């Protein structure tokens, strides 16, 4: 059975025919994005055992999926940028020459859909009517991918309508094969606007609109066309007077973007309200008003489940109350979901993420640390009403942050744009379960884009520096760290909703209405600038969270030098000069400790 193509777009039809001739599916099904289609495909997924319906009273419209245990995260070592030269991909990306990559993958895709269905998934990244939005087509043999793409993007007829008869759609091809890491590749062809992904069924590897198109391919297009594709959340801060300020923030994977984007201010901040525009990806270009304007290209949240609770993130809990797909969480006996860090008592018995019986007190985790929920953004009670605005929202502040036990203070503001780009380029973070590999090792993750930059990262730094010339009203740039620890390994800062206190200072700095203290490395809040009222923590801990230790900074800047060295001539000289200047500053200063309580 093959459904008729619901489009006359000749380039699209020819490409689908060509890919089908290679992969040889039994059936080709064009997805229209309708409610009827969702119901039919969901029933089919349940019948095939891909999805399990959850308790309709507790989780209406929700389903559960377990992945192959070898397929639970992004695989950076199997992710390639395929450009004609190695230099175009740069030293931080795996590289394969395009014809070699096509040949290698063609051999794997040959007949890969035999006995299976090829779904043609047209999708739109970005609001309908936005000049920034892009169309992609994903061909996949995974019904799980189709149902996730339906939540994460504007999928189906709408995308074909926006595309019309143009041929500049992203060409995405995905096949699960036997979900074997030996035959797993995520290949990007920026010059062809194409992505070939094989051998996985995990989110970031296979929901091609997300990391593959909206970051790797889009960052390449952004470089060429003068805009930015970033691993950033976007939120609006509304003051009690109704003043709106938009902020974009880049934190590495599993470092708090979803939580920050859905923040609920503490009691002290009565009348303040945070609105979510996006929780993972921002596309930004200079608007006619001379400001940097951001859209969220996505339509849903593919969020980290563990740690999500009514305590830490009530808006996320409300978002995932219905119409959500849960992957690799644990199951309760009454068919509800559970994970480490959820509110309430730990259930006595569960089925863990691999379907094995699990008892309270077991040393093993019941949910995989990278267990995820896929939920429509329309479920979010704090969804910004400008999320569909074709022009995007005007960004007043950009924040960079990482997961750092030492060195990086709670908050710091860059002296100027170049210094802010230096902050971004120097970002470091402990690795998390979002990518396969060792967890908890500090690595450089510039702009939180290390795994997602579709071209030479040295050139990417240069692109950020150049953007200054095109933004008459540029945002102010900040660095934050919610994850600094004391000697006992406890977080110094309470985080989550309390991050509002830091956000308020950032908004006030961006609006030029609050003071700051100059340190050798940036502006920090003065003693009374951070509103700590009603916060039940020892002021000494806040002091520690905000302190600057010259020895730690020296080590940081030296390790940054090693990272920079690999870029050779591609590293903008001004960044190396910044690094050297901060090192020189340390040399001219005594060993005194720089704290925020200076006044
Ligand atoms: P990706 O979807 O992988 O890009 O991740 P993300 O940046 O959206 O991360 P997310 O908000 O899902 O947070 C990941 C983990 O960090 C969760 O376990 C959170 O509970 C934890 N986390 C988030 N914000 C804070 C914070 O302010 N303080 C502390 N200590 N932990 C936090
Ligand atoms: C991340 O790892 O940064 C994610 C999840 O947002 S994934 O879509 O799998 O990349
Ligand atoms: Mn992410």
Coordinates of C-alpha atoms and ligand atoms in Angstrom, one line a residue:
X1 CA 0.0 0.0 0.0
X2 CA 1.2 3.4 -0.9
X3 CA -0.7 6.7 -0.2
X4 CA -0.7 9.2 -3.0
X5 CA 1.7 12.1 -2.5
X6 CA -0.4 15.0 -1.3
X7 CA 1.8 17.4 -3.2
X8 CA 2.7 18.3 -6.8
X9 CA 6.2 19.4 -5.7
X10 CA 8.3 17.7 -8.3
X11 CA 11.6 17.9 -6.5
X12 CA 10.1 16.4 -3.4
X13 CA 8.3 13.6 -5.2
X14 CA 11.5 12.7 -7.1
X15 CA 13.6 12.7 -4.0
X16 CA 11.1 10.4 -2.1
X17 CA 11.1 8.0 -5.1
X18 CA 14.9 8.0 -5.2
X19 CA 15.2 7.3 -1.5
X20 CA 12.5 4.6 -1.7
X21 CA 14.3 2.9 -4.5
X22 CA 17.4 2.7 -2.2
X23 CA 15.7 1.7 1.0
X24 CA 13.0 -0.5 -0.6
X25 CA 10.1 -0.1 1.8
X26 CA 6.9 -2.3 1.4
X27 CA 4.8 0.8 1.9
X28 CA 5.1 4.6 1.7
X29 CA 2.8 6.7 3.9
X30 CA 2.7 10.5 3.5
X31 CA 1.8 12.1 6.9
X32 CA -0.7 14.9 7.0
X33 CA -0.5 15.8 10.7
X34 CA -4.2 15.3 11.3
X35 CA -5.9 14.1 14.5
X36 CA -7.3 11.1 12.7
X37 CA -3.8 10.2 11.6
X38 CA -2.4 10.5 15.2
X39 CA -5.1 8.2 16.4
X40 CA -4.5 5.6 13.7
X41 CA -0.7 5.6 14.1
X42 CA -0.9 5.5 17.9
X43 CA -3.2 2.5 17.7
X44 CA -0.8 0.9 15.3
X45 CA 2.2 1.7 17.6
X46 CA 0.4 0.1 20.5
X47 CA -0.5 -3.0 18.5
X48 CA 3.2 -3.3 17.5
X49 CA 4.3 -2.9 21.1
X50 CA 6.2 0.3 20.4
X51 CA 4.0 2.3 22.7
X52 CA 2.2 1.3 25.9
X53 CA -0.9 3.3 26.9
X54 CA -0.6 4.8 30.4
X55 CA -3.4 5.0 32.9
X56 CA -6.0 7.2 31.2
X57 CA -7.2 8.6 34.5
X58 CA -3.8 9.6 35.7
X59 CA -2.2 10.4 32.4
X60 CA -4.8 11.0 29.7
X61 CA -3.5 10.7 26.2
X62 CA -0.1 9.5 27.4
X63 CA 2.1 6.7 26.2
X64 CA 5.2 4.9 27.3
X65 CA 8.2 3.7 25.3
X66 CA 11.3 1.8 26.1
X67 CA 14.3 2.0 23.9
X68 CA 17.0 -0.5 23.2
X69 CA 19.3 -0.3 26.2
X70 CA 22.2 0.4 23.8
X71 CA 20.3 3.5 22.4
X72 CA 19.6 6.0 25.2
X73 CA 21.4 9.2 24.3
X74 CA 23.1 11.1 21.6
X75 CA 26.2 9.5 20.2
X76 CA 28.8 12.3 19.6
X77 CA 31.5 9.9 18.4
X78 CA 29.2 8.6 15.7
X79 CA 28.0 12.1 14.6
X80 CA 29.7 13.5 11.5
X81 CA 29.9 16.8 9.6
X82 CA 30.4 15.8 6.0
X83 CA 32.0 18.8 4.1
X84 CA 34.4 18.7 1.2
X85 CA 37.3 19.5 3.4
X86 CA 38.2 18.6 7.0
X87 CA 38.9 22.2 7.7
X88 CA 35.3 23.2 7.1
X89 CA 34.1 20.8 9.8
X90 CA 36.9 22.0 12.1
X91 CA 38.8 20.3 14.9
X92 CA 35.8 19.7 17.2
X93 CA 33.7 17.7 14.8
X94 CA 34.0 14.2 13.4
X95 CA 34.5 14.6 9.7
X96 CA 33.9 12.4 6.7
X97 CA 34.3 13.4 3.0
X98 CA 30.7 13.6 1.5
X99 CA 31.1 11.0 -1.3
X100 CA 32.8 8.6 1.1
X101 CA 30.0 9.1 3.7
X102 CA 27.2 8.7 1.1
X103 CA 28.8 5.5 -0.2
X104 CA 29.3 4.1 3.3
X105 CA 25.7 4.9 4.3
X106 CA 24.2 3.9 1.0
X107 CA 25.4 0.4 1.6
X108 CA 23.6 0.4 5.0
X109 CA 20.4 2.0 3.7
X110 CA 20.2 -0.4 0.7
X111 CA 17.1 -2.4 1.4
X112 CA 17.0 -1.1 5.0
X113 CA 13.2 -0.6 4.9
X114 CA 12.3 -4.0 3.3
X115 CA 9.2 -5.3 5.0
X116 CA 8.7 -2.0 6.7
X117 CA 6.8 1.3 6.1
X118 CA 8.5 4.5 5.0
X119 CA 6.8 7.5 6.5
X120 CA 7.2 10.8 4.7
X121 CA 7.1 13.4 7.5
X122 CA 6.9 17.0 6.2
X123 CA 7.6 19.4 9.1
X124 CA 8.0 23.1 9.6
X125 CA 10.6 24.5 12.0
X126 CA 9.3 27.9 13.3
X127 CA 6.0 29.7 13.2
X128 CA 3.8 29.7 10.1
X129 CA 4.4 33.0 8.2
X130 CA 7.9 33.7 9.7
X131 CA 10.6 34.6 7.3
X132 CA 12.9 32.6 9.6
X133 CA 11.0 29.3 9.4
X134 CA 12.3 26.3 7.4
X135 CA 10.8 23.2 6.0
X136 CA 12.3 19.7 6.4
X137 CA 11.1 16.4 5.2
X138 CA 12.1 13.3 7.2
X139 CA 11.8 9.9 5.7
X140 CA 11.7 7.3 8.5
X141 CA 10.8 3.7 9.1
X142 CA 10.2 4.4 12.8
X143 CA 6.6 5.0 13.9
X144 CA 8.0 6.3 17.2
X145 CA 9.9 9.0 15.3
X146 CA 6.7 10.0 13.5
X147 CA 4.7 10.4 16.7
X148 CA 7.5 12.3 18.4
X149 CA 8.0 14.6 15.3
X150 CA 4.2 15.3 15.5
X151 CA 4.7 16.8 18.9
X152 CA 8.1 18.4 18.4
X153 CA 7.4 20.2 15.1
X154 CA 4.5 21.7 13.1
X155 CA 4.1 18.5 11.1
X156 CA 2.1 17.5 8.0
X157 CA 0.0 19.5 5.6
X158 CA 1.0 22.8 7.0
X159 CA 4.6 22.2 6.1
X160 CA 3.8 21.2 2.5
X161 CA 1.7 24.4 2.2
X162 CA 4.6 26.5 3.4
X163 CA 7.0 24.7 1.0
X164 CA 4.8 25.1 -2.1
X165 CA 6.9 24.1 -5.1
X166 CA 10.2 25.2 -3.7
X167 CA 13.0 22.6 -3.6
X168 CA 15.0 24.1 -0.7
X169 CA 13.6 21.7 1.9
X170 CA 16.0 19.8 4.3
X171 CA 16.3 16.2 3.1
X172 CA 16.4 13.9 6.1
X173 CA 16.6 10.2 5.8
X174 CA 16.4 7.9 8.8
X175 CA 16.3 4.1 9.3
X176 CA 16.5 2.2 12.5
X177 CA 18.1 -0.8 11.0
X178 CA 18.7 -3.3 13.8
X179 CA 19.5 -0.5 16.3
X180 CA 23.1 -1.6 16.5
X181 CA 25.9 0.8 17.6
X182 CA 28.1 -0.9 15.1
X183 CA 25.9 0.3 12.3
X184 CA 25.0 3.7 13.7
X185 CA 25.9 7.0 12.0
X186 CA 24.4 10.5 12.2
X187 CA 25.8 12.3 9.1
X188 CA 25.2 15.9 8.1
X189 CA 25.8 17.3 4.6
X190 CA 25.5 21.1 5.1
X191 CA 26.2 21.9 1.5
X192 CA 23.3 19.6 0.4
X193 CA 21.0 20.6 3.2
X194 CA 20.8 16.9 4.0
X195 CA 20.9 14.5 7.0
X196 CA 21.3 10.8 6.9
X197 CA 20.8 9.0 10.2
X198 CA 20.9 5.2 10.7
X199 CA 21.0 2.6 13.4
X200 CA 19.4 4.6 16.3
X201 CA 15.9 5.5 17.5
X202 CA 16.9 8.0 20.2
X203 CA 15.6 11.6 20.1
X204 CA 18.6 13.8 19.3
X205 CA 19.9 11.2 16.8
X206 CA 16.6 10.7 14.9
X207 CA 14.2 13.6 15.4
X208 CA 16.0 15.3 12.6
X209 CA 14.3 18.6 12.9
X210 CA 15.9 19.2 16.3
X211 CA 19.7 19.0 16.8
X212 CA 20.5 17.9 13.2
X213 CA 18.5 20.5 11.3
X214 CA 17.7 23.3 13.8
X215 CA 21.3 23.4 15.1
X216 CA 23.9 21.7 12.9
X217 CA 22.5 22.5 9.5
X218 CA 20.9 25.8 10.6
X219 CA 24.2 27.1 12.2
X220 CA 25.8 26.5 8.8
X221 CA 23.0 28.4 7.1
X222 CA 23.1 31.1 9.7
X223 CA 26.8 31.7 9.1
X224 CA 26.2 32.0 5.4
X225 CA 23.1 34.1 5.7
X226 CA 23.9 36.3 8.7
X227 CA 21.9 34.9 11.5
X228 CA 22.3 32.6 14.6
X229 CA 21.1 29.1 15.4
X230 CA 21.8 28.4 19.1
X231 CA 21.3 25.8 21.8
X232 CA 19.3 28.4 23.8
X233 CA 16.1 28.7 25.7
X234 CA 14.1 31.9 25.3
X235 CA 12.0 33.4 28.1
X236 CA 10.1 36.5 28.8
X237 CA 10.3 38.2 32.2
X238 CA 7.1 40.2 33.1
X239 CA 7.4 42.7 35.9
X240 CA 4.5 43.6 38.2
X241 CA 4.1 46.8 36.1
X242 CA 3.7 44.6 32.9
X243 CA 7.1 45.4 31.4
X244 CA 8.4 42.5 29.3
X245 CA 12.1 41.7 28.9
X246 CA 13.2 38.7 26.8
X247 CA 16.3 36.7 27.6
X248 CA 18.0 33.9 25.7
X249 CA 20.3 31.4 27.6
X250 CA 22.7 28.7 26.4
X251 CA 23.4 25.9 28.9
X252 CA 24.8 22.5 27.8
X253 CA 22.6 19.4 27.6
X254 CA 20.9 18.5 30.9
X255 CA 22.1 21.7 32.5
X256 CA 18.8 23.5 33.2
X257 CA 17.4 25.1 30.1
X258 CA 13.9 23.6 30.4
X259 CA 13.8 24.4 34.1
X260 CA 14.9 28.0 33.6
X261 CA 12.5 28.5 30.7
X262 CA 9.6 27.5 33.0
X263 CA 10.7 29.2 36.2
X264 CA 8.2 30.2 38.8
X265 CA 9.4 33.1 40.9
X266 CA 9.6 32.7 44.7
X267 CA 7.0 34.4 46.9
X268 CA 9.2 37.5 47.4
X269 CA 8.7 38.3 43.7
X270 CA 5.0 38.8 43.8
X271 CA 3.6 40.0 40.5
X272 CA 6.6 38.8 38.5
X273 CA 5.9 36.2 35.8
X274 CA 8.1 34.1 33.5
X275 CA 6.8 33.2 30.1
X276 CA 8.3 30.4 28.0
X277 CA 9.1 31.0 24.4
X278 CA 11.4 28.0 23.9
X279 CA 13.4 25.5 26.1
X280 CA 16.2 24.3 23.8
X281 CA 16.8 26.0 20.5
X282 CA 16.7 29.7 19.4
X283 CA 17.0 31.1 15.9
X284 CA 17.9 34.7 16.0
X285 CA 18.4 37.4 13.4
X286 CA 18.5 41.2 13.4
X287 CA 15.0 42.7 13.2
X288 CA 13.9 45.9 11.5
X289 CA 14.0 47.6 14.9
X290 CA 17.8 46.9 15.1
X291 CA 17.3 44.4 17.9
X292 CA 18.2 40.7 17.9
X293 CA 14.9 38.8 17.5
X294 CA 14.4 35.2 18.4
X295 CA 12.0 32.5 17.4
X296 CA 11.7 29.0 18.9
X297 CA 11.7 26.7 15.9
X298 CA 10.2 23.8 17.9
X299 CA 6.6 23.0 18.8
X300 CA 7.2 20.8 21.9
X301 CA 9.6 19.9 24.7
X302 CA 11.9 16.8 24.6
X303 CA 12.8 17.2 28.3
X304 CA 14.8 15.4 30.9
X305 CA 12.4 13.5 33.2
X306 CA 14.6 12.7 36.3
X307 CA 14.7 15.6 38.7
X308 CA 11.4 17.0 37.3
X309 CA 8.8 17.5 40.2
X310 CA 6.2 19.9 41.5
X311 CA 8.9 21.1 43.8
X312 CA 11.5 21.9 41.1
X313 CA 9.4 22.6 38.0
X314 CA 5.6 22.7 38.4
X315 CA 5.0 24.0 34.9
X316 CA 6.8 21.0 33.4
X317 CA 4.7 18.7 35.6
X318 CA 1.5 20.4 34.3
X319 CA 2.8 20.2 30.8
X320 CA 3.3 16.4 31.0
X321 CA 0.0 15.7 32.6
X322 CA -1.5 14.7 29.3
X323 CA -0.8 14.0 25.6
X324 CA 2.9 13.1 26.4
X325 CA 5.2 10.3 25.3
X326 CA 7.5 9.1 28.1
X327 CA 10.7 7.2 27.1
X328 CA 12.8 5.1 29.5
X329 CA 11.1 6.3 32.7
X330 CA 10.0 3.7 35.3
X331 CA 6.4 2.4 35.5
X332 CA 4.2 2.1 38.6
X333 CA 1.9 -0.9 39.2
X334 CA -1.1 1.3 38.2
X335 CA 0.5 2.3 34.9
X336 CA 1.7 5.7 35.8
X337 CA 5.3 7.0 35.3
X338 CA 8.0 7.5 37.9
X339 CA 11.6 8.7 38.1
X340 CA 14.2 9.7 40.6
X341 CA 13.5 13.1 42.0
X342 CA 9.7 13.0 41.6
X343 CA 7.6 14.3 44.5
X344 CA 6.1 12.1 47.2
X345 CA 7.2 8.8 48.5
X346 CA 9.3 6.4 46.4
X347 CA 6.9 3.6 45.3
X348 CA 7.6 0.3 46.8
X349 CA 7.6 -1.6 43.5
X350 CA 8.2 -0.5 39.9
X351 CA 9.2 -1.8 36.6
X352 CA 12.5 -0.1 35.7
X353 CA 13.3 1.5 32.4
X354 CA 14.3 -1.9 31.0
X355 CA 11.1 -3.5 32.2
X356 CA 12.7 -5.3 35.1
X357 CA 11.1 -5.5 38.6
X358 CA 12.5 -2.8 40.9
X359 CA 12.1 -2.5 44.7
X360 CA 12.5 0.6 46.9
X361 CA 16.0 0.8 48.2
X362 CA 17.5 -0.8 45.1
X363 CA 20.9 0.7 44.3
X364 CA 20.1 0.8 40.6
X365 CA 18.2 3.8 39.2
X366 CA 14.6 2.9 38.2
X367 CA 14.5 5.5 35.4
X368 CA 17.4 6.0 33.0
X369 CA 19.2 9.3 33.9
X370 CA 18.5 10.5 30.4
X371 CA 14.8 9.4 30.4
X372 CA 12.8 12.0 28.5
X373 CA 9.2 13.3 28.0
X374 CA 7.9 14.5 24.7
X375 CA 5.1 17.0 25.3
X376 CA 3.3 19.7 23.2
X377 CA 4.3 23.2 24.2
X378 CA 0.6 24.2 24.1
X379 CA 0.3 22.3 27.4
X380 CA 2.6 24.7 29.2
X381 CA 0.6 27.0 31.4
X382 CA 3.4 29.6 31.1
X383 CA 3.6 29.5 27.3
X384 CA 4.3 32.9 25.9
X385 CA 1.6 34.3 23.7
X386 CA 4.3 35.5 21.3
X387 CA 5.6 32.0 20.6
X388 CA 3.9 32.1 17.2
X389 CA 5.0 35.7 16.4
X390 CA 6.6 35.5 12.9
X391 CA 9.0 38.4 13.8
X392 CA 10.2 36.7 17.0
X393 CA 10.8 38.4 20.4
X394 CA 13.4 41.1 21.0
X395 CA 16.3 39.8 23.1
X396 CA 17.7 42.1 25.8
X397 CA 20.2 39.7 27.5
X398 CA 22.1 36.6 26.5
X399 CA 23.2 34.2 29.3
X400 CA 25.8 31.5 29.1
X401 CA 26.0 28.9 31.8
X402 CA 27.5 25.5 32.7
X403 CA 27.6 22.9 35.3
X404 CA 30.7 23.8 37.3
X405 CA 31.5 22.7 40.8
X406 CA 34.2 25.4 41.1
X407 CA 35.6 28.6 39.7
X408 CA 32.6 30.1 37.9
X409 CA 30.6 32.5 40.1
X410 CA 26.8 32.6 40.4
X411 CA 26.6 35.5 37.9
X412 CA 28.8 37.9 36.1
X413 CA 28.3 40.4 33.3
X414 CA 30.6 40.9 30.3
X415 CA 32.2 44.3 29.9
X416 CA 31.3 44.4 26.2
X417 CA 30.2 42.2 23.2
X418 CA 33.7 40.9 22.5
X419 CA 34.1 39.9 26.1
X420 CA 30.7 38.3 26.0
X421 CA 31.7 36.2 23.0
X422 CA 34.8 35.3 25.0
X423 CA 32.5 34.1 27.8
X424 CA 30.6 31.9 25.3
X425 CA 33.8 30.5 23.7
X426 CA 35.2 29.7 27.2
X427 CA 32.2 27.9 28.5
X428 CA 32.9 24.7 30.3
X429 CA 30.6 22.1 31.8
X430 CA 30.5 18.7 33.4
X431 CA 29.3 16.0 31.0
X432 CA 25.8 14.6 31.6
X433 CA 23.8 11.6 30.6
X434 CA 22.4 13.4 27.5
X435 CA 25.3 12.0 25.5
X436 CA 26.8 8.6 25.6
X437 CA 30.1 8.5 27.6
X438 CA 31.5 9.3 31.0
X439 CA 29.4 11.6 33.1
X440 CA 30.7 14.4 35.4
X441 CA 34.0 15.3 33.6
X442 CA 34.5 19.0 32.9
X443 CA 35.0 19.7 29.3
X444 CA 35.0 22.9 27.2
X445 CA 31.5 23.3 25.6
X446 CA 31.7 26.7 23.9
X447 CA 28.2 28.3 23.6
X448 CA 26.8 24.9 24.7
X449 CA 27.3 24.2 21.0
X450 CA 30.3 21.8 21.0
X451 CA 28.1 18.8 19.8
X452 CA 25.9 20.9 17.6
X453 CA 28.0 23.3 15.5
X454 CA 27.7 22.3 11.8
X455 CA 31.0 23.9 10.7
X456 CA 34.4 25.0 12.0
X457 CA 33.9 26.3 15.5
X458 CA 36.8 28.8 15.2
X459 CA 34.8 30.3 12.3
X460 CA 31.7 30.2 14.4
X461 CA 33.4 32.3 17.1
X462 CA 34.3 34.8 14.3
X463 CA 30.6 34.8 13.2
X464 CA 29.5 35.8 16.7
X465 CA 32.1 38.6 16.8
X466 CA 31.0 39.9 13.4
X467 CA 27.3 39.9 14.4
X468 CA 28.0 42.9 16.6
X469 CA 28.3 45.1 13.5
X470 CA 24.8 44.2 12.4
X471 CA 23.0 44.7 15.8
X472 CA 22.5 48.4 16.5
X473 CA 20.8 47.5 19.8
X474 CA 22.8 44.4 21.0
X475 CA 21.8 42.4 24.1
X476 CA 24.0 42.5 27.1
X477 CA 25.9 39.2 27.8
X478 CA 26.1 37.3 31.1
X479 CA 27.7 34.2 32.6
X480 CA 25.9 32.1 35.3
X481 CA 26.6 29.0 37.3
X482 CA 23.8 27.3 39.4
X483 CA 26.0 24.3 40.2
X484 CA 28.9 25.5 42.4
X485 CA 29.5 23.2 45.3
X486 CA 30.9 23.4 48.8
X487 CA 33.7 21.3 50.2
X488 CA 31.2 18.5 51.0
X489 CA 29.9 18.4 47.5
X490 CA 26.6 20.2 48.2
X491 CA 25.2 22.8 45.9
X492 CA 25.9 26.3 47.3
X493 CA 22.9 27.9 45.5
X494 CA 19.4 26.6 45.8
X495 CA 18.7 27.0 42.1
X496 CA 15.4 26.5 40.3
X497 CA 12.8 29.2 41.3
X498 CA 15.4 31.0 43.3
X499 CA 17.3 31.7 40.1
X500 CA 14.7 34.5 39.7
X501 CA 16.9 36.6 42.0
X502 CA 19.8 36.3 39.5
X503 CA 17.5 36.8 36.6
X504 CA 16.1 40.0 38.1
X505 CA 19.6 41.5 38.4
X506 CA 20.3 40.5 34.8
X507 CA 17.1 42.2 33.6
X508 CA 17.9 45.3 35.6
X509 CA 21.5 45.4 34.3
X510 CA 20.3 44.9 30.7
X511 CA 17.9 47.9 31.3
X512 CA 20.8 50.0 32.8
X513 CA 19.1 50.6 36.2
X514 CA 21.1 48.7 38.8
X515 CA 24.7 49.0 39.9
X516 CA 27.5 46.4 39.8
X517 CA 30.9 45.7 41.1
X518 CA 33.8 45.6 38.7
X519 CA 36.1 42.5 39.1
X520 CA 39.1 41.6 36.9
X521 CA 36.8 39.3 34.9
X522 CA 33.5 41.0 34.7
X523 CA 30.7 42.9 36.5
X524 CA 29.1 41.2 39.5
X525 CA 26.3 42.3 41.8
X526 CA 27.2 44.5 44.7
X527 CA 26.2 43.5 48.2
X528 CA 22.6 44.9 48.0
X529 CA 22.0 44.4 44.3
X530 CA 21.0 40.8 44.6
X531 CA 17.7 40.6 46.3
X532 CA 18.1 37.8 48.8
X533 CA 15.1 38.6 51.1
X534 CA 13.0 35.6 52.1
X535 CA 15.8 33.3 51.0
X536 CA 16.5 30.8 53.8
X537 CA 20.2 30.2 53.3
X538 CA 23.4 31.1 55.1
X539 CA 24.7 34.3 53.6
X540 CA 28.2 32.8 53.8
X541 CA 27.0 30.2 51.2
X542 CA 26.0 33.0 48.8
X543 CA 29.4 34.6 49.4
X544 CA 31.0 31.3 48.4
X545 CA 28.8 30.9 45.4
X546 CA 29.6 34.4 44.1
X547 CA 33.3 34.5 45.0
X548 CA 36.2 34.7 42.6
X549 CA 39.4 32.8 43.3
X550 CA 42.4 34.0 41.3
X551 CA 44.2 30.6 41.4
X552 CA 41.1 28.8 40.0
X553 CA 40.8 31.4 37.3
X554 CA 44.4 31.0 36.3
X555 CA 44.0 27.3 35.9
X556 CA 40.8 27.9 34.0
X557 CA 42.4 30.3 31.5
X558 CA 45.4 28.0 31.1
X559 CA 43.2 25.1 30.2
X560 CA 41.2 27.3 27.8
X561 CA 44.6 28.0 26.1
X562 CA 44.9 24.3 25.3
X563 CA 41.4 24.2 23.9
X564 CA 42.0 27.3 21.8
X565 CA 45.3 26.0 20.4
X566 CA 43.6 23.4 18.2
X567 CA 41.8 26.0 16.1
X568 CA 45.1 27.4 14.8
X569 CA 44.5 30.4 12.4
X570 CA 40.8 29.9 12.6
X571 CA 40.7 31.2 16.2
X572 CA 39.9 34.9 16.1
X573 CA 42.9 36.7 17.5
X574 CA 40.8 39.0 19.7
X575 CA 39.7 35.9 21.8
X576 CA 43.3 34.8 22.5
X577 CA 44.1 38.4 23.4
X578 CA 41.2 38.5 25.8
X579 CA 42.5 35.3 27.4
X580 CA 46.0 36.7 27.7
X581 CA 44.7 39.9 29.1
X582 CA 42.8 38.2 31.9
X583 CA 45.9 36.0 32.7
X584 CA 48.0 39.2 32.8
X585 CA 45.4 40.8 35.2
X586 CA 45.8 37.9 37.6
X587 CA 49.6 38.4 37.5
X588 CA 49.2 42.1 38.5
X589 CA 46.8 41.4 41.3
X590 CA 47.7 40.2 44.7
X591 CA 46.2 37.0 45.9
X592 CA 43.2 38.8 47.4
X593 CA 39.8 37.2 47.0
X594 CA 37.2 39.0 44.9
X595 CA 33.8 38.5 46.3
X596 CA 30.4 40.0 45.4
X597 CA 30.2 41.6 48.9
X598 CA 32.8 44.2 48.0
X599 CA 31.2 47.6 48.2
Ligands
LIG1 P1 18.6 19.3 27.3 O1 17.1 19.0 27.1 O2 19.4 18.1 27.4 O3 19.2 20.3 26.4 O4 18.6 19.9 28.9 P2 18.2 21.2 29.6 O5 19.3 22.2 29.6 O6 16.9 21.6 29.2 O7 18.2 20.7 31.1 P3 17.0 20.5 32.2 O8 16.3 21.8 32.5 O9 16.1 19.4 31.8 O10 17.8 20.1 33.5 C1 18.6 19.0 33.6 C2 18.8 18.6 35.1 O11 19.4 19.7 35.8 C3 17.6 18.2 35.8 O12 17.9 17.0 36.6 C4 17.3 19.3 36.7 O13 16.6 18.9 37.9 C5 18.7 19.9 37.0 N1 18.6 21.4 37.2 C6 18.0 22.3 36.5 N2 18.0 23.6 37.0 C7 18.8 23.4 38.1 C8 19.2 24.4 39.1 O14 18.9 25.6 39.1 N3 19.9 23.9 40.2 C9 20.3 22.5 40.2 N4 21.0 22.1 41.3 N5 19.9 21.6 39.3 C10 19.1 22.1 38.3
LIG2 C1 20.2 17.6 24.3 O1 20.9 16.5 24.5 O2 20.7 18.7 24.3 C2 18.8 17.5 24.1 C3 18.2 16.2 24.0 O3 18.1 18.5 24.1 S1 18.4 15.6 22.3 O4 17.3 16.1 21.5 O5 18.3 14.1 22.4 O6 19.6 16.1 21.8
LIG3 MN1 19.3 20.3 24.2

